[in-house]
Amino acid sequence: MTGWRMATVLSGALLAADARAETLRMLLTQIPGVIELAPDGASMRGTGIDLMREVGRRAGVELRFEAYPQARARLMVEQQPDACFPAGRLPELQAKYKWSAPLLQMRLVLLARGDDGRQLHGLEQAQTLRVGAMRGTMVAARLKERGVAVEESADYLSGLEKLQLGRLDLWGMLDVGVASLAKRLGMPPPRVAWVVDTLDVSFACNRQADDALIARLDRAIAAMRADGSMARFDLR
């Protein structure tokens, strides 16, 4: 192979590597109204997508959004070097991923129907009630760790529907998209019966993710916090 051909091949390989390095796949669990597949079945939309897309734009990193059940998304991120997902920075997850700076704080809550007047004074009371959460979520895991028996549902809508129909007393989830989910089901907004925890939510990425890319995401997040633009994205 001549010198110029070798140089061309090497240059092309380096450019391809750079292009791959500028892209991260975001593996996301759908929350209707916040993170969901668009009608075309290929792209994703919602306030959460808009927020992440703006972080990527400012960082100069292309974020490619893909929808998966949460348990599968977590496993794929552990295995695939270019994959991330947004997650609460729980101690038990800390060593499994490479983390960005916190995007925002979210509450892990137990929701009750608006007409349910029972007052919770501690998580111990929930142990005597019918409690649900979405299968494979950190919410379900955290409730089980604290001694709460959890009836797991396939998605947020089916779980909230069980709450609406009285088949569950409480539904556990992050305090995100609750209003849009309730509106979609035609149910009165549920109330927060108990705040289990408050979590920093960050991008959790594969341990092999490029440090420079994570640093660029961190700078973009810091800039959005500094100029107040993070508050424009209403995830409720």
C-alpha positions as a LaTeX table, in Angstrom:
\begin{tabular}{lrrr}
\hline
Residue & $x$ (\AA) & $y$ (\AA) & $z$ (\AA) \\
\hline
Met1 & 0.00 & 0.00 & 0.00 \\
Thr2 & 1.43 & 3.42 & $-0.96$ \\
Gly3 & 2.15 & 6.02 & 1.67 \\
Trp4 & $-0.73$ & 8.31 & 0.70 \\
Arg5 & $-3.21$ & 5.42 & 0.70 \\
Met6 & $-2.02$ & 4.35 & 4.13 \\
Ala7 & $-2.41$ & 7.92 & 5.37 \\
Thr8 & $-5.92$ & 8.10 & 3.90 \\
Val9 & $-6.96$ & 4.86 & 5.58 \\
Leu10 & $-5.52$ & 5.92 & 8.93 \\
Ser11 & $-7.14$ & 9.35 & 8.65 \\
Gly12 & $-10.50$ & 7.77 & 7.88 \\
Ala13 & $-10.19$ & 5.39 & 10.80 \\
Leu14 & $-9.34$ & 8.25 & 13.16 \\
Leu15 & $-12.28$ & 10.31 & 11.92 \\
Ala16 & $-14.60$ & 7.35 & 12.38 \\
Ala17 & $-13.31$ & 6.82 & 15.91 \\
Asp18 & $-13.83$ & 10.52 & 16.68 \\
Ala19 & $-17.38$ & 10.33 & 15.32 \\
Arg20 & $-18.13$ & 7.36 & 17.56 \\
Ala21 & $-16.59$ & 9.17 & 20.51 \\
Glu22 & $-18.93$ & 12.14 & 20.01 \\
Thr23 & $-22.05$ & 9.97 & 20.39 \\
Leu24 & $-23.71$ & 8.46 & 23.44 \\
Arg25 & $-26.79$ & 6.24 & 23.44 \\
Met26 & $-29.37$ & 7.10 & 26.08 \\
Leu27 & $-31.43$ & 4.03 & 27.01 \\
Leu28 & $-34.68$ & 5.28 & 28.46 \\
Thr29 & $-37.79$ & 3.96 & 30.15 \\
Gln30 & $-40.95$ & 5.58 & 28.84 \\
Ile31 & $-42.92$ & 7.98 & 31.03 \\
Pro32 & $-45.83$ & 9.21 & 28.89 \\
Gly33 & $-45.69$ & 12.95 & 28.38 \\
Val34 & $-42.09$ & 13.16 & 29.62 \\
Ile35 & $-40.15$ & 10.45 & 27.78 \\
Glu36 & $-42.03$ & 8.50 & 25.12 \\
Leu37 & $-41.88$ & 7.11 & 21.62 \\
Ala38 & $-43.22$ & 9.49 & 18.99 \\
Pro39 & $-46.05$ & 8.31 & 16.69 \\
Asp40 & $-43.46$ & 7.30 & 14.07 \\
Gly41 & $-42.31$ & 4.55 & 16.46 \\
Ala42 & $-38.65$ & 5.44 & 15.90 \\
Ser43 & $-37.91$ & 8.84 & 17.46 \\
Met44 & $-38.61$ & 9.93 & 21.03 \\
Arg45 & $-40.27$ & 13.04 & 22.42 \\
Gly46 & $-41.28$ & 14.73 & 25.67 \\
Thr47 & $-39.97$ & 17.28 & 28.14 \\
Gly48 & $-37.31$ & 14.90 & 29.42 \\
Ile49 & $-36.05$ & 14.35 & 25.87 \\
Asp50 & $-35.95$ & 18.11 & 25.30 \\
Leu51 & $-33.89$ & 18.55 & 28.48 \\
Met52 & $-31.38$ & 15.85 & 27.58 \\
Arg53 & $-31.16$ & 17.04 & 23.99 \\
Glu54 & $-30.26$ & 20.56 & 25.21 \\
Val55 & $-27.54$ & 19.15 & 27.49 \\
Gly56 & $-26.13$ & 17.24 & 24.53 \\
Arg57 & $-26.31$ & 20.28 & 22.24 \\
Arg58 & $-24.38$ & 22.44 & 24.68 \\
Ala59 & $-21.84$ & 19.69 & 25.28 \\
Gly60 & $-21.37$ & 19.05 & 21.56 \\
Val61 & $-22.32$ & 15.39 & 22.11 \\
Glu62 & $-24.95$ & 13.65 & 20.02 \\
Leu63 & $-27.36$ & 11.79 & 22.29 \\
Arg64 & $-29.26$ & 8.97 & 20.59 \\
Phe65 & $-32.43$ & 8.04 & 22.45 \\
Glu66 & $-33.71$ & 4.45 & 22.63 \\
Ala67 & $-36.65$ & 3.03 & 24.60 \\
Tyr68 & $-36.23$ & $-0.07$ & 26.80 \\
Pro69 & $-37.71$ & $-1.50$ & 29.99 \\
Gln70 & $-35.67$ & $-0.17$ & 32.88 \\
Ala71 & $-34.18$ & $-3.49$ & 34.01 \\
Arg72 & $-32.96$ & $-4.20$ & 30.48 \\
Ala73 & $-31.62$ & $-0.65$ & 30.06 \\
Arg74 & $-29.56$ & $-0.97$ & 33.24 \\
Leu75 & $-28.07$ & $-4.29$ & 32.13 \\
Met76 & $-27.26$ & $-2.98$ & 28.63 \\
Val77 & $-25.51$ & 0.09 & 30.07 \\
Glu78 & $-23.32$ & $-2.18$ & 32.19 \\
Gln79 & $-22.32$ & $-4.10$ & 29.04 \\
Gln80 & $-22.11$ & $-1.52$ & 26.22 \\
Pro81 & $-19.37$ & 1.16 & 26.25 \\
Asp82 & $-21.39$ & 3.89 & 24.49 \\
Ala83 & $-24.55$ & 3.54 & 26.62 \\
Cys84 & $-25.99$ & 5.65 & 29.45 \\
Phe85 & $-29.30$ & 6.10 & 31.22 \\
Pro86 & $-30.63$ & 8.68 & 33.71 \\
Ala87 & $-30.72$ & 7.26 & 37.23 \\
Gly88 & $-30.81$ & 8.19 & 40.88 \\
Arg89 & $-27.33$ & 8.07 & 42.34 \\
Leu90 & $-28.00$ & 5.37 & 44.91 \\
Pro91 & $-25.09$ & 3.96 & 46.94 \\
Glu92 & $-25.69$ & 0.44 & 45.59 \\
Leu93 & $-25.38$ & 1.71 & 42.00 \\
Gln94 & $-22.36$ & 3.94 & 42.53 \\
Ala95 & $-19.64$ & 1.46 & 41.51 \\
Lys96 & $-21.53$ & 0.02 & 38.52 \\
Tyr97 & $-21.47$ & 3.14 & 36.33 \\
Lys98 & $-19.54$ & 6.28 & 35.44 \\
Trp99 & $-21.64$ & 9.26 & 36.55 \\
Ser100 & $-22.22$ & 12.74 & 35.21 \\
Ala101 & $-22.91$ & 15.74 & 37.40 \\
Pro102 & $-26.47$ & 15.76 & 38.80 \\
Leu103 & $-29.10$ & 16.93 & 36.33 \\
Leu104 & $-31.73$ & 17.60 & 38.98 \\
Gln105 & $-33.15$ & 16.33 & 42.23 \\
Met106 & $-36.20$ & 14.09 & 42.25 \\
Arg107 & $-38.29$ & 12.64 & 45.01 \\
Leu108 & $-39.04$ & 8.95 & 45.37 \\
Val109 & $-42.66$ & 9.03 & 46.49 \\
Leu110 & $-45.59$ & 6.84 & 47.43 \\
Leu111 & $-48.75$ & 8.10 & 45.73 \\
Ala112 & $-52.30$ & 7.62 & 47.00 \\
Arg113 & $-55.59$ & 8.41 & 45.34 \\
Gly114 & $-56.69$ & 11.98 & 45.90 \\
Asp115 & $-59.80$ & 10.81 & 47.79 \\
Asp116 & $-57.83$ & 8.48 & 50.10 \\
Gly117 & $-57.65$ & 10.35 & 53.39 \\
Arg118 & $-55.30$ & 7.96 & 55.19 \\
Gln119 & $-52.22$ & 9.69 & 56.55 \\
Leu120 & $-48.83$ & 7.96 & 56.58 \\
His121 & $-46.50$ & 8.80 & 59.44 \\
Gly122 & $-43.71$ & 6.46 & 58.36 \\
Leu123 & $-42.81$ & 3.82 & 55.82 \\
Glu124 & $-43.65$ & 1.11 & 58.36 \\
Gln125 & $-47.35$ & 1.80 & 57.81 \\
Ala126 & $-46.93$ & 0.96 & 54.12 \\
Gln127 & $-45.96$ & $-2.59$ & 55.08 \\
Thr128 & $-49.62$ & $-3.30$ & 55.90 \\
Leu129 & $-50.95$ & $-1.82$ & 52.64 \\
Arg130 & $-51.03$ & $-2.92$ & 49.01 \\
Val131 & $-48.07$ & $-1.16$ & 47.41 \\
Gly132 & $-47.10$ & $-1.24$ & 43.74 \\
Ala133 & $-44.14$ & $-0.11$ & 41.64 \\
Met134 & $-42.86$ & $-0.69$ & 38.12 \\
Arg135 & $-40.95$ & $-3.91$ & 37.56 \\
Gly136 & $-37.16$ & $-3.57$ & 37.55 \\
Thr137 & $-37.05$ & 0.01 & 38.84 \\
Met138 & $-34.84$ & 1.32 & 41.61 \\
Val139 & $-38.08$ & 2.40 & 43.33 \\
Ala140 & $-39.24$ & $-1.22$ & 43.59 \\
Ala141 & $-35.80$ & $-2.29$ & 44.83 \\
Arg142 & $-35.63$ & 0.46 & 47.45 \\
Leu143 & $-39.10$ & $-0.36$ & 48.82 \\
Lys144 & $-38.26$ & $-4.06$ & 49.07 \\
Glu145 & $-35.02$ & $-3.22$ & 50.91 \\
Arg146 & $-37.10$ & $-1.37$ & 53.48 \\
Gly147 & $-39.40$ & $-4.31$ & 54.10 \\
Val148 & $-42.34$ & $-3.31$ & 51.88 \\
Ala149 & $-43.96$ & $-6.07$ & 49.81 \\
Val150 & $-44.27$ & $-4.73$ & 46.27 \\
Glu151 & $-46.73$ & $-5.74$ & 43.56 \\
Glu152 & $-44.83$ & $-5.03$ & 40.36 \\
Ser153 & $-46.49$ & $-3.77$ & 37.17 \\
Ala154 & $-45.13$ & $-3.69$ & 33.63 \\
Asp155 & $-45.37$ & 0.10 & 33.25 \\
Tyr156 & $-46.42$ & 3.31 & 34.96 \\
Leu157 & $-49.86$ & 3.52 & 33.34 \\
Ser158 & $-50.98$ & 0.05 & 34.39 \\
Gly159 & $-49.76$ & 0.66 & 37.95 \\
Leu160 & $-51.56$ & 3.98 & 38.29 \\
Glu161 & $-54.67$ & 2.40 & 36.81 \\
Lys162 & $-54.59$ & $-0.20$ & 39.61 \\
Leu163 & $-54.36$ & 2.69 & 42.08 \\
Gln164 & $-57.30$ & 4.41 & 40.40 \\
Leu165 & $-59.41$ & 1.21 & 40.56 \\
Gly166 & $-58.58$ & 0.61 & 44.23 \\
Arg167 & $-56.54$ & $-2.53$ & 43.55 \\
Leu168 & $-53.52$ & $-0.79$ & 45.11 \\
Asp169 & $-53.39$ & 1.51 & 48.12 \\
Leu170 & $-50.09$ & 3.15 & 47.15 \\
Trp171 & $-48.00$ & 3.45 & 44.02 \\
Gly172 & $-44.26$ & 4.10 & 44.23 \\
Met173 & $-42.37$ & 6.05 & 41.58 \\
Leu174 & $-40.11$ & 9.02 & 41.05 \\
Asp175 & $-42.08$ & 12.26 & 41.21 \\
Val176 & $-41.87$ & 12.72 & 37.43 \\
Gly177 & $-44.67$ & 12.81 & 34.88 \\
Val178 & $-47.36$ & 12.17 & 37.49 \\
Ala179 & $-49.71$ & 14.88 & 36.19 \\
Ser180 & $-49.40$ & 13.78 & 32.56 \\
Leu181 & $-49.92$ & 10.11 & 33.50 \\
Ala182 & $-53.04$ & 10.94 & 35.52 \\
Lys183 & $-54.41$ & 13.08 & 32.70 \\
Arg184 & $-53.87$ & 10.27 & 30.22 \\
Leu185 & $-55.87$ & 7.91 & 32.46 \\
Gly186 & $-58.59$ & 10.49 & 33.08 \\
Met187 & $-58.08$ & 10.21 & 36.84 \\
Pro188 & $-57.84$ & 13.00 & 39.43 \\
Pro189 & $-54.22$ & 13.79 & 40.27 \\
Pro190 & $-52.96$ & 11.42 & 42.99 \\
Arg191 & $-51.47$ & 12.94 & 46.10 \\
Val192 & $-48.05$ & 12.33 & 47.61 \\
Ala193 & $-48.68$ & 10.19 & 50.68 \\
Trp194 & $-45.02$ & 9.77 & 51.67 \\
Val195 & $-41.61$ & 10.88 & 50.43 \\
Val196 & $-39.35$ & 7.83 & 50.67 \\
Asp197 & $-36.17$ & 9.58 & 49.54 \\
Thr198 & $-34.77$ & 12.54 & 47.63 \\
Leu199 & $-32.25$ & 11.59 & 44.95 \\
Asp200 & $-29.76$ & 13.30 & 42.67 \\
Val201 & $-30.50$ & 12.09 & 39.15 \\
Ser202 & $-27.50$ & 11.92 & 36.80 \\
Phe203 & $-26.48$ & 10.21 & 33.59 \\
Ala204 & $-25.22$ & 6.76 & 34.59 \\
Cys205 & $-22.87$ & 5.56 & 31.85 \\
Asn206 & $-20.85$ & 2.45 & 31.12 \\
Arg207 & $-17.58$ & 2.36 & 33.05 \\
Gln208 & $-15.66$ & 2.59 & 29.76 \\
Ala209 & $-17.37$ & 5.82 & 28.66 \\
Asp210 & $-14.92$ & 8.51 & 27.60 \\
Asp211 & $-13.97$ & 10.78 & 30.52 \\
Ala212 & $-13.71$ & 13.77 & 28.18 \\
Leu213 & $-17.29$ & 13.29 & 27.01 \\
Ile214 & $-18.56$ & 13.02 & 30.58 \\
Ala215 & $-16.64$ & 16.20 & 31.46 \\
Arg216 & $-18.33$ & 18.01 & 28.55 \\
Leu217 & $-21.75$ & 16.88 & 29.78 \\
Asp218 & $-20.81$ & 18.11 & 33.26 \\
Arg219 & $-19.88$ & 21.56 & 31.92 \\
Ala220 & $-23.13$ & 21.77 & 29.96 \\
Ile221 & $-25.16$ & 20.83 & 33.04 \\
Ala222 & $-23.29$ & 23.41 & 35.14 \\
Ala223 & $-23.92$ & 26.11 & 32.51 \\
Met224 & $-27.65$ & 25.31 & 32.41 \\
Arg225 & $-27.84$ & 25.53 & 36.18 \\
Ala226 & $-25.94$ & 28.82 & 36.18 \\
Asp227 & $-28.14$ & 30.55 & 33.60 \\
Gly228 & $-31.40$ & 29.14 & 35.01 \\
Ser229 & $-32.37$ & 27.31 & 31.83 \\
Met230 & $-32.65$ & 23.95 & 33.64 \\
Ala231 & $-35.80$ & 25.28 & 35.31 \\
Arg232 & $-37.54$ & 25.72 & 31.94 \\
Phe233 & $-38.11$ & 21.99 & 31.67 \\
Asp234 & $-41.17$ & 20.95 & 33.69 \\
Leu235 & $-40.99$ & 17.19 & 34.24 \\
Arg236 & $-44.15$ & 16.90 & 36.31 \\
\hline
\end{tabular}
